[in-house]
Short mmCIF file of C-alpha atoms in Angstrom, two decimals:
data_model
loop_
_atom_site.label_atom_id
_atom_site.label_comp_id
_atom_site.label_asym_id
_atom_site.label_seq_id
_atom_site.Cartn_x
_atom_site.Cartn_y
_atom_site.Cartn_z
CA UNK N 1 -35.99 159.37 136.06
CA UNK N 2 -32.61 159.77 136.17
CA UNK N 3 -29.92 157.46 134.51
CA UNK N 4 -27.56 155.00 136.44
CA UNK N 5 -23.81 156.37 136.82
CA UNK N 6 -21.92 154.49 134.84
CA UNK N 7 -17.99 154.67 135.72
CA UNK N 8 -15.62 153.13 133.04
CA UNK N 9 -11.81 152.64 134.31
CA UNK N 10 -10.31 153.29 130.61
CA UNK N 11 -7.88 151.66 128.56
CA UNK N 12 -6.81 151.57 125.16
CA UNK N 13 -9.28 151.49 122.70
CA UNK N 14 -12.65 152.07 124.85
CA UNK N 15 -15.69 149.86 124.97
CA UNK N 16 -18.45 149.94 122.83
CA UNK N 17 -21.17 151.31 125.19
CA UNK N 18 -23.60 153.01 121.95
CA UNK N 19 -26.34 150.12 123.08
CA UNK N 20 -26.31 152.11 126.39
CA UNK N 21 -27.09 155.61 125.07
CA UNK N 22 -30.04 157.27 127.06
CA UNK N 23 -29.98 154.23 129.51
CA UNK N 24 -26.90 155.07 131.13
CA UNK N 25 -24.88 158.05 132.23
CA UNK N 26 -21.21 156.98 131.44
CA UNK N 27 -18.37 158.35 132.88
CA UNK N 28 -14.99 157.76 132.03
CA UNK N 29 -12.12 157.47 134.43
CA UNK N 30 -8.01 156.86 134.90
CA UNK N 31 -6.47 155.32 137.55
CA UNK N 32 -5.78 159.02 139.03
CA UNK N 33 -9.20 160.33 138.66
CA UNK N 34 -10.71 156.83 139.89
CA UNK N 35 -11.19 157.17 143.43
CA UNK N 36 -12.69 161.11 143.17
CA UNK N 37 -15.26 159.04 140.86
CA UNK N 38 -16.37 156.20 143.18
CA UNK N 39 -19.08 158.21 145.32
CA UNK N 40 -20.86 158.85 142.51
CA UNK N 41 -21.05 155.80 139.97
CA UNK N 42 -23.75 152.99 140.56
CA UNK N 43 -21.86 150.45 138.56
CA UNK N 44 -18.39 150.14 138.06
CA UNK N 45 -16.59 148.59 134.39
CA UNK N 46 -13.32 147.67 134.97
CA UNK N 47 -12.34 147.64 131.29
CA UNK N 48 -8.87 148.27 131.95
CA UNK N 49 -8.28 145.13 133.80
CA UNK N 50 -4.54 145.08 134.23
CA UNK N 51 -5.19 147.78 136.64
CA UNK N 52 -5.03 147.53 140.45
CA UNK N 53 -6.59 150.99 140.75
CA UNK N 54 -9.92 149.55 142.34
CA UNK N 55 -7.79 148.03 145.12
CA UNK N 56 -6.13 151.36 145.92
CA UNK N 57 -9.05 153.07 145.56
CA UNK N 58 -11.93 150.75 147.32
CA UNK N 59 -10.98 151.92 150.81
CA UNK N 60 -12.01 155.40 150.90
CA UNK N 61 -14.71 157.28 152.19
CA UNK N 62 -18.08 157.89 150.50
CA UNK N 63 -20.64 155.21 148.92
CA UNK N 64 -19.55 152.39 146.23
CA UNK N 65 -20.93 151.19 143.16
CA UNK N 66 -23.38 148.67 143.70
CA UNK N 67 -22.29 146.22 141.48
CA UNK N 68 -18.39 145.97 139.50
CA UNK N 69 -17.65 143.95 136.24
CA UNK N 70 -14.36 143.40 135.27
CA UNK N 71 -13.59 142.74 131.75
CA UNK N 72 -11.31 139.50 133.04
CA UNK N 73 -11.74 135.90 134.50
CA UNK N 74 -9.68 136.85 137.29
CA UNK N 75 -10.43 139.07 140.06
CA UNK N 76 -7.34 139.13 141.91
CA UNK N 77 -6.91 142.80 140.85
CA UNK N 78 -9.60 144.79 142.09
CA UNK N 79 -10.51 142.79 145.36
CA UNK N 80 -9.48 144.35 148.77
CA UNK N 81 -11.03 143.38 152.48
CA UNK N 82 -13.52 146.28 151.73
CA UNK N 83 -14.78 145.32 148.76
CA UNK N 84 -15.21 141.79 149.98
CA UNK N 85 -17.02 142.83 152.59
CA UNK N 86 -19.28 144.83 150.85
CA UNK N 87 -22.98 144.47 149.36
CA UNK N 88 -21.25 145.01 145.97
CA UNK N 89 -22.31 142.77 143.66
CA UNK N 90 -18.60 141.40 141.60
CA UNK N 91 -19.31 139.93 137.99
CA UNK N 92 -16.32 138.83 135.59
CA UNK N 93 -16.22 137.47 131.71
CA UNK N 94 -16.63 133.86 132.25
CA UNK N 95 -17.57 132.74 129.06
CA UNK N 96 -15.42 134.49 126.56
CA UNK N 97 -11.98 133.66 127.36
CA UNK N 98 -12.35 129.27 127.74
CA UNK N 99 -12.14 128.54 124.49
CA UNK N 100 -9.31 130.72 122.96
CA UNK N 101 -7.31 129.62 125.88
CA UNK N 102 -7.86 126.17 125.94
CA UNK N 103 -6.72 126.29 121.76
CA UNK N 104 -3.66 128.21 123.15
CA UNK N 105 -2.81 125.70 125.61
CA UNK N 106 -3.43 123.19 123.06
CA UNK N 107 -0.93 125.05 120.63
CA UNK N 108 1.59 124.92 123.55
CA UNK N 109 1.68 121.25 123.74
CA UNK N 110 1.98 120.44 119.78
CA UNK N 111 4.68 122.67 120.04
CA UNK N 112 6.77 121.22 122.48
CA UNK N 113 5.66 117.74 121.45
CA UNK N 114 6.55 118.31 117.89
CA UNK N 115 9.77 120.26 118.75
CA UNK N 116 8.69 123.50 117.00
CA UNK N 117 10.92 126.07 118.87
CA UNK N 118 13.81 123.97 117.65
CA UNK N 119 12.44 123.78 113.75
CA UNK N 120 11.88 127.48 113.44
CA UNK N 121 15.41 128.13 115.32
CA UNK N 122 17.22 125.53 112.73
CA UNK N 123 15.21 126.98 109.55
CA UNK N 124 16.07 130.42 110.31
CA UNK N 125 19.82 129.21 110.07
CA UNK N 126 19.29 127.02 107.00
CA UNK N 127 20.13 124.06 108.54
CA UNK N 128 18.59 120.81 107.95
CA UNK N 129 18.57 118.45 111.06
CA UNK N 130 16.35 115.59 111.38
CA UNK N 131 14.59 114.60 114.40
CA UNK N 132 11.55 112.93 115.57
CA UNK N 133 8.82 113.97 117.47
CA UNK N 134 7.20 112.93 120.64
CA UNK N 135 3.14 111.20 120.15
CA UNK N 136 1.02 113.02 121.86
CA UNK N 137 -2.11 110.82 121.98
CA UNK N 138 -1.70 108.27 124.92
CA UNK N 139 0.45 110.61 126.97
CA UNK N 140 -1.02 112.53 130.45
CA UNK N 141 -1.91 115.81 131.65
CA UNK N 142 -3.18 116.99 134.84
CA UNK N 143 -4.79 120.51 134.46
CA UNK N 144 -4.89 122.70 137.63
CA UNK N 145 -8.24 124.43 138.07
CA UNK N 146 -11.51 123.37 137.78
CA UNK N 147 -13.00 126.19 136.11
CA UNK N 148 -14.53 126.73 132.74
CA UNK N 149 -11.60 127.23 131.37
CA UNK N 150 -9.10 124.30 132.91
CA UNK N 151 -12.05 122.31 131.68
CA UNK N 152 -12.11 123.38 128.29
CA UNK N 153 -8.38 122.74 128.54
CA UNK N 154 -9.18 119.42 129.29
CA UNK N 155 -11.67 118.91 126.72
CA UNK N 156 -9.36 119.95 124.04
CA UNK N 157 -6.48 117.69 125.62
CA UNK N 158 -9.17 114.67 125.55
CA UNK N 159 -9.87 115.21 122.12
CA UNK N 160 -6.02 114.94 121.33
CA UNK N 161 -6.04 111.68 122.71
CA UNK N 162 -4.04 112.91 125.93
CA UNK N 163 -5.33 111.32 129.38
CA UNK N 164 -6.77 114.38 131.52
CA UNK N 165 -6.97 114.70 135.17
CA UNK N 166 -8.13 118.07 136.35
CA UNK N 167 -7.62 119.35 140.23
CA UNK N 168 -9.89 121.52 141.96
CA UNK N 169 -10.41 122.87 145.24
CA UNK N 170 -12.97 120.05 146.40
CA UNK N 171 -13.13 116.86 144.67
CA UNK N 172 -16.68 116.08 142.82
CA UNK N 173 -17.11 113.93 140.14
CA UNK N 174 -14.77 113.76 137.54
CA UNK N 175 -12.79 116.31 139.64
CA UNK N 176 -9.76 115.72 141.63
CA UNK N 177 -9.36 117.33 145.14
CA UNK N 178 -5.88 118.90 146.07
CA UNK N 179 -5.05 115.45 148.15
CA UNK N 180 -4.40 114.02 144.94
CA UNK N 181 -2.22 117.03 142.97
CA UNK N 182 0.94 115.56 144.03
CA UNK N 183 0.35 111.86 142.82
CA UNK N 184 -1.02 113.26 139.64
CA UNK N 185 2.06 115.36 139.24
CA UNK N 186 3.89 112.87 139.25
CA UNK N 187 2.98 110.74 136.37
CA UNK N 188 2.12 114.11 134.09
CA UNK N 189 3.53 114.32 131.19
CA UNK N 190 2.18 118.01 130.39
CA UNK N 191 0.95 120.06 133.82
CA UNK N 192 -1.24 122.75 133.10
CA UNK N 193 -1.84 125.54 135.52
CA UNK N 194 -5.30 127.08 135.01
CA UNK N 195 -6.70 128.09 139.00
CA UNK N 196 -7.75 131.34 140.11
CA UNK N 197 -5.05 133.28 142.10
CA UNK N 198 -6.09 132.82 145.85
CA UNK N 199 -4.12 132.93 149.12
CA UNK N 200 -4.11 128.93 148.72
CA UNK N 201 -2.69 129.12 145.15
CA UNK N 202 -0.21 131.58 145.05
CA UNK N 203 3.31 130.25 144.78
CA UNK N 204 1.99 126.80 144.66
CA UNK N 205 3.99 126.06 141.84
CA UNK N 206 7.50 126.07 144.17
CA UNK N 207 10.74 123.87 143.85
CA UNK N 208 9.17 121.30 145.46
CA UNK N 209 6.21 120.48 143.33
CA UNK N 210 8.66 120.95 140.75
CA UNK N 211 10.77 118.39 141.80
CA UNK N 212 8.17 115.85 142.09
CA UNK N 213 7.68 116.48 138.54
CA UNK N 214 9.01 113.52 136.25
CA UNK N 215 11.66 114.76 133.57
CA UNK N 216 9.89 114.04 130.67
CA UNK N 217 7.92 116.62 132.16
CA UNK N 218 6.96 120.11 130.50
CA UNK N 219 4.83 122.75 132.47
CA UNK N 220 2.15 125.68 130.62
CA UNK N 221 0.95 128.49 132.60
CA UNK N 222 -2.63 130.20 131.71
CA UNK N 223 -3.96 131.37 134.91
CA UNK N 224 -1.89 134.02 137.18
CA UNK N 225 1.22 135.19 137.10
CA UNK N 226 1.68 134.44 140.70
CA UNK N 227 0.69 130.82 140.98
CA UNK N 228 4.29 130.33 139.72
CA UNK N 229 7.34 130.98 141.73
CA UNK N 230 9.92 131.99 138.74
CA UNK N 231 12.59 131.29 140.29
CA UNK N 232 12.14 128.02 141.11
CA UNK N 233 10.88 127.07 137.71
CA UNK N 234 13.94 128.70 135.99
CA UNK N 235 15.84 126.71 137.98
CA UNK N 236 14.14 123.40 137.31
CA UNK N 237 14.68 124.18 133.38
CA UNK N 238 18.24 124.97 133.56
CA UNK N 239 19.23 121.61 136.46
CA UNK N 240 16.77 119.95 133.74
CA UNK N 241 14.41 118.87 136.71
CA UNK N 242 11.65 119.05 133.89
CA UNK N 243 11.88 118.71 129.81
CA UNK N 244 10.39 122.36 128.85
CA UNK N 245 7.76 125.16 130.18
CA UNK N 246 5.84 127.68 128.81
CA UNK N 247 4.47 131.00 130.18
CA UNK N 248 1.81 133.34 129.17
CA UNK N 249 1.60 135.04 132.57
CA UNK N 250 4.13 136.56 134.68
CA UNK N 251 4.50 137.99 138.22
CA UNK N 252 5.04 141.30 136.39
CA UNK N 253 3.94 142.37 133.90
CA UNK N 254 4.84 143.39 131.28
CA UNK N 255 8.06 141.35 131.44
CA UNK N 256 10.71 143.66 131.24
CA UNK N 257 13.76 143.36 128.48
CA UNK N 258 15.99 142.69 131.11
CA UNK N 259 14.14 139.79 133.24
CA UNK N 260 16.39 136.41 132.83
CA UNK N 261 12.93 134.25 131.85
CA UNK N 262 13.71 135.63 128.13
CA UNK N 263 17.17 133.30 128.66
CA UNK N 264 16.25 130.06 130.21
CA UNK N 265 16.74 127.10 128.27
CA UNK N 266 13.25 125.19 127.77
CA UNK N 267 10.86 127.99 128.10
CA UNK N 268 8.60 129.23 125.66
CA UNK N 269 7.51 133.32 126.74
CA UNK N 270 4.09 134.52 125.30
CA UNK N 271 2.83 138.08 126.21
CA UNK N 272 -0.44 137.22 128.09
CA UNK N 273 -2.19 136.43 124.85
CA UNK N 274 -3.64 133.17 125.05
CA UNK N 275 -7.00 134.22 125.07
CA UNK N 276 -7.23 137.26 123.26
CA UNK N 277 -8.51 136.33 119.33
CA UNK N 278 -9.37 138.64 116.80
CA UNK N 279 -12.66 140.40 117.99
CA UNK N 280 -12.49 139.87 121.88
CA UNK N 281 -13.01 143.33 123.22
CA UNK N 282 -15.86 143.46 120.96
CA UNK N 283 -17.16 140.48 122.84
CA UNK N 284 -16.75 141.59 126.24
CA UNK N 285 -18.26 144.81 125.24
CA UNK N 286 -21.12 143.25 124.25
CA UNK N 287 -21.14 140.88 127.53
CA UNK N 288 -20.99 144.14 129.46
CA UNK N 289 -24.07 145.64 128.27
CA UNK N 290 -25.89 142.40 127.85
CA UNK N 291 -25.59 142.43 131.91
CA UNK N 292 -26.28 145.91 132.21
CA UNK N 293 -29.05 145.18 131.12
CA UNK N 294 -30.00 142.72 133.52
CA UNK N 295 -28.86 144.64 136.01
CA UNK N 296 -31.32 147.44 135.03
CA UNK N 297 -34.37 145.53 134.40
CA UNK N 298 -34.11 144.21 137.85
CA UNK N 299 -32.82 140.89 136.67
CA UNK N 300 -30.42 138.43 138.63
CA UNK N 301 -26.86 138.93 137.26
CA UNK N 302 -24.79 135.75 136.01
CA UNK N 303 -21.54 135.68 136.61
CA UNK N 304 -21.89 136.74 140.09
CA UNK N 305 -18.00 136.03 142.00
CA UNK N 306 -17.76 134.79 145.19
CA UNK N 307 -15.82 137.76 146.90
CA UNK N 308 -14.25 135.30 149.44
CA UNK N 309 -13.01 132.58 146.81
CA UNK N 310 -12.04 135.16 144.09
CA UNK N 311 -13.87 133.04 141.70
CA UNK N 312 -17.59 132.27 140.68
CA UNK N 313 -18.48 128.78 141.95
CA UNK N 314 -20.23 126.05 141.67
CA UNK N 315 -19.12 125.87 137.53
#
C-alpha cells in the first residue's frame, strides 16, 4: 500500500517528522514550488506559518489535500473562499501556545504596573529616581477572546488578584457577549486583546473604542496584528487618551526599522514572541505527528477549525 503524500511548506529549522518514516511520504515545499505540489499531497503541514502561500495557492486547478494543519492558533493565513468551501479538513495547535502566552501577557502587566521600562531606562543612565508602583491585585481587566488562550490569560490575571471579564462572540456562562465590550472597556484598567482575526474583529480596536478607554488605561495585544488599527492607538498614546500599550503583533510583520511604533511614547514593542518558549517547535512537531496519526488510523481529528469562524469552537 502506498504511503500518504505528505507536503511540508518549510521554514527555518524543519520539523521533526523521524516518527513518520515508512508511514508517510514527505515532501518538502517553498512558497514558489507550493502550488505545483498541491495535486499531489494528501495532507498539508503548514510549518511555516507566517506564510500566506496556501491562500495564493488554494485556488488552482487540480485536487487538494484532504486535511491542512497549521503549526499556529490562527488561521487567518491560509484560509481563502476555496478552502472554506472545501471538504478539507483545517486543524491548528490549540494547546501549545495558552500557557506561554498567558505568562507573557502576565509579564506585560507587572511591567507596566511596576514601571519597569522606566527602571531599566534610568539604570542604564545611572540615575537613581524613586518612584512607586501601581498594586495590581484589586485592579480590572477585560480580556478579548474567549478562547483557550484569552482564558488562560484570565486565569493567570485571577490568580494576580486582578478582576477578569472576558468577551466572546456569544455570551455563555462566565462569558461576556460583544453587547457588553464597551461597558467593560470602560472601567478596564488593563484590556487585553486575545480574539481570532475575523471579518468582525479586524480593526476593532479603532479611535473610538480607544477613546472610551479610561486614562489610567494600558492596552496588550496577543492575538492578530490586524485587530488593532495602529494608527489610532499611536495616537491615543501620544494625546495620552490611555496610560501605556504593548504589542507583540503587528499589521506587518516583521516591523520594519523605519515604522514610527518603535517611537511612541507608552508602548512596549515585542517581536511576536509571546508564546514561543524554549522547546516549542519541538512541541508542535510532536502535535503534528500525534494527529497524523489519527488521521491515519482512521481516527477523528481534534482540533478540527471551523472554516467559516476561523477558529475551533465550542472551547
Amino acid at each position: 500500500m502506498t504511503a500518504p503524500t505528505l507536503l511540508v511548506l518549510d521554514a527555518d529549522p524543519r520539523p521533526r517528522l523521524g516518527r513518520l518514516t515508512g508511514r508517510a511520504r514527505i515532501v518538502h515545499a517553498d512558497e514558489d514550488s507550493l502550488a505545483r505540489h498541491l495535486p499531489d499531497a494528501d495532507v498539508l503541514l503548514v510549518w511555516d506559518f507566517t506564510s500566506t502561500a496556501v491562500r495564493d495557492a488554494w485556488p488552482g486547478g487540480g485536487p487538494r489535500p484532504r486535511w491542512v494543519h497549521t503549526a499556529s492558533a490562527g488561521v487567518d493565513h491560509l484560509m481563502c473562499p476555496e478552502l472554506a468551501a472545501s471538504d478539507t479538513v483545517v486543524t491548528n495547535a490549540r494547546g501549545i501556545f495558552e500557557q506561554p502566552i498567558a505568562e507573557y501577557v502576565a509579564a506585560l502587566v507587572l511591567a507596566m504596573a511596576k514601571d519597569l521600562p522606566r527602571t531599566l531606562e534610568l539604570q542604564g543612565r545611572r540615575e537613581w529616581r524613586h518612584r512607586e508602583g501601581q498594586r495590581l491585585a484589586g485592579t480590572r481587566a477585560c480580556v478579548v477572546g474567549s478562547g483557550p488562550i484569552g482564558r488562560a490569560i484570565a486565569r493567570t490575571l485571577k490568580a494576580l488578584g486582578v478582576t477578569t471579564a472576558v468577551v466572546g462572540r456569544v455570551p455563555r456562562t462566565g462569558i461576556h457577549g460583544p453587547q457588553d465590550l464597551d461597558r467593560l472597556l470602560a472601567r478596564a484598567d488593563w484590556v487585553i486583546s486575545a480574539a481570532p482575526l475575523t471579518e468582525d474583529t479586524r480593526g476593532m480596536f479603532d479611535t473610538r473604542r480607544f477613546g472610551v478607554m479610561q486614562p489610567s488605561a494600558r492596552f496588550v495585544n496577543v492575538g492578530r496584528g490586524p485587530l488593532v488599527v495602529e494608527d489610532a492607538l499611536a495616537q491615543a498614546l501620544v494625546k495620552r487618551w490611555i496610560a501605556g500599550a504593548a504589542l507583540d503583533v503587528f499589521e506587518s510583520e516583521p516591523l520594519t526599522p523605519d515604522s514610527p511604533l518603535w517611537q511612541v511614547p507608552g508602548l512596549i514593542v515585542s517581536p511576536h514572541m509571546s508564546g514561543d518558549t524554549v522547546g516549542w517547535r519541538d512541541d508542535l512537531g510532536a502535535q503534528f505527528v500525534e494527529l497524523y496519526e489519527r488521521w491515519a488510523a482512521g481516527r477523528s481529528l481534534s482540533n478540527v477549525v471551523d472554516k467559516k469562524r476561523g477558529y475551533v469552537p465550542g472551547h
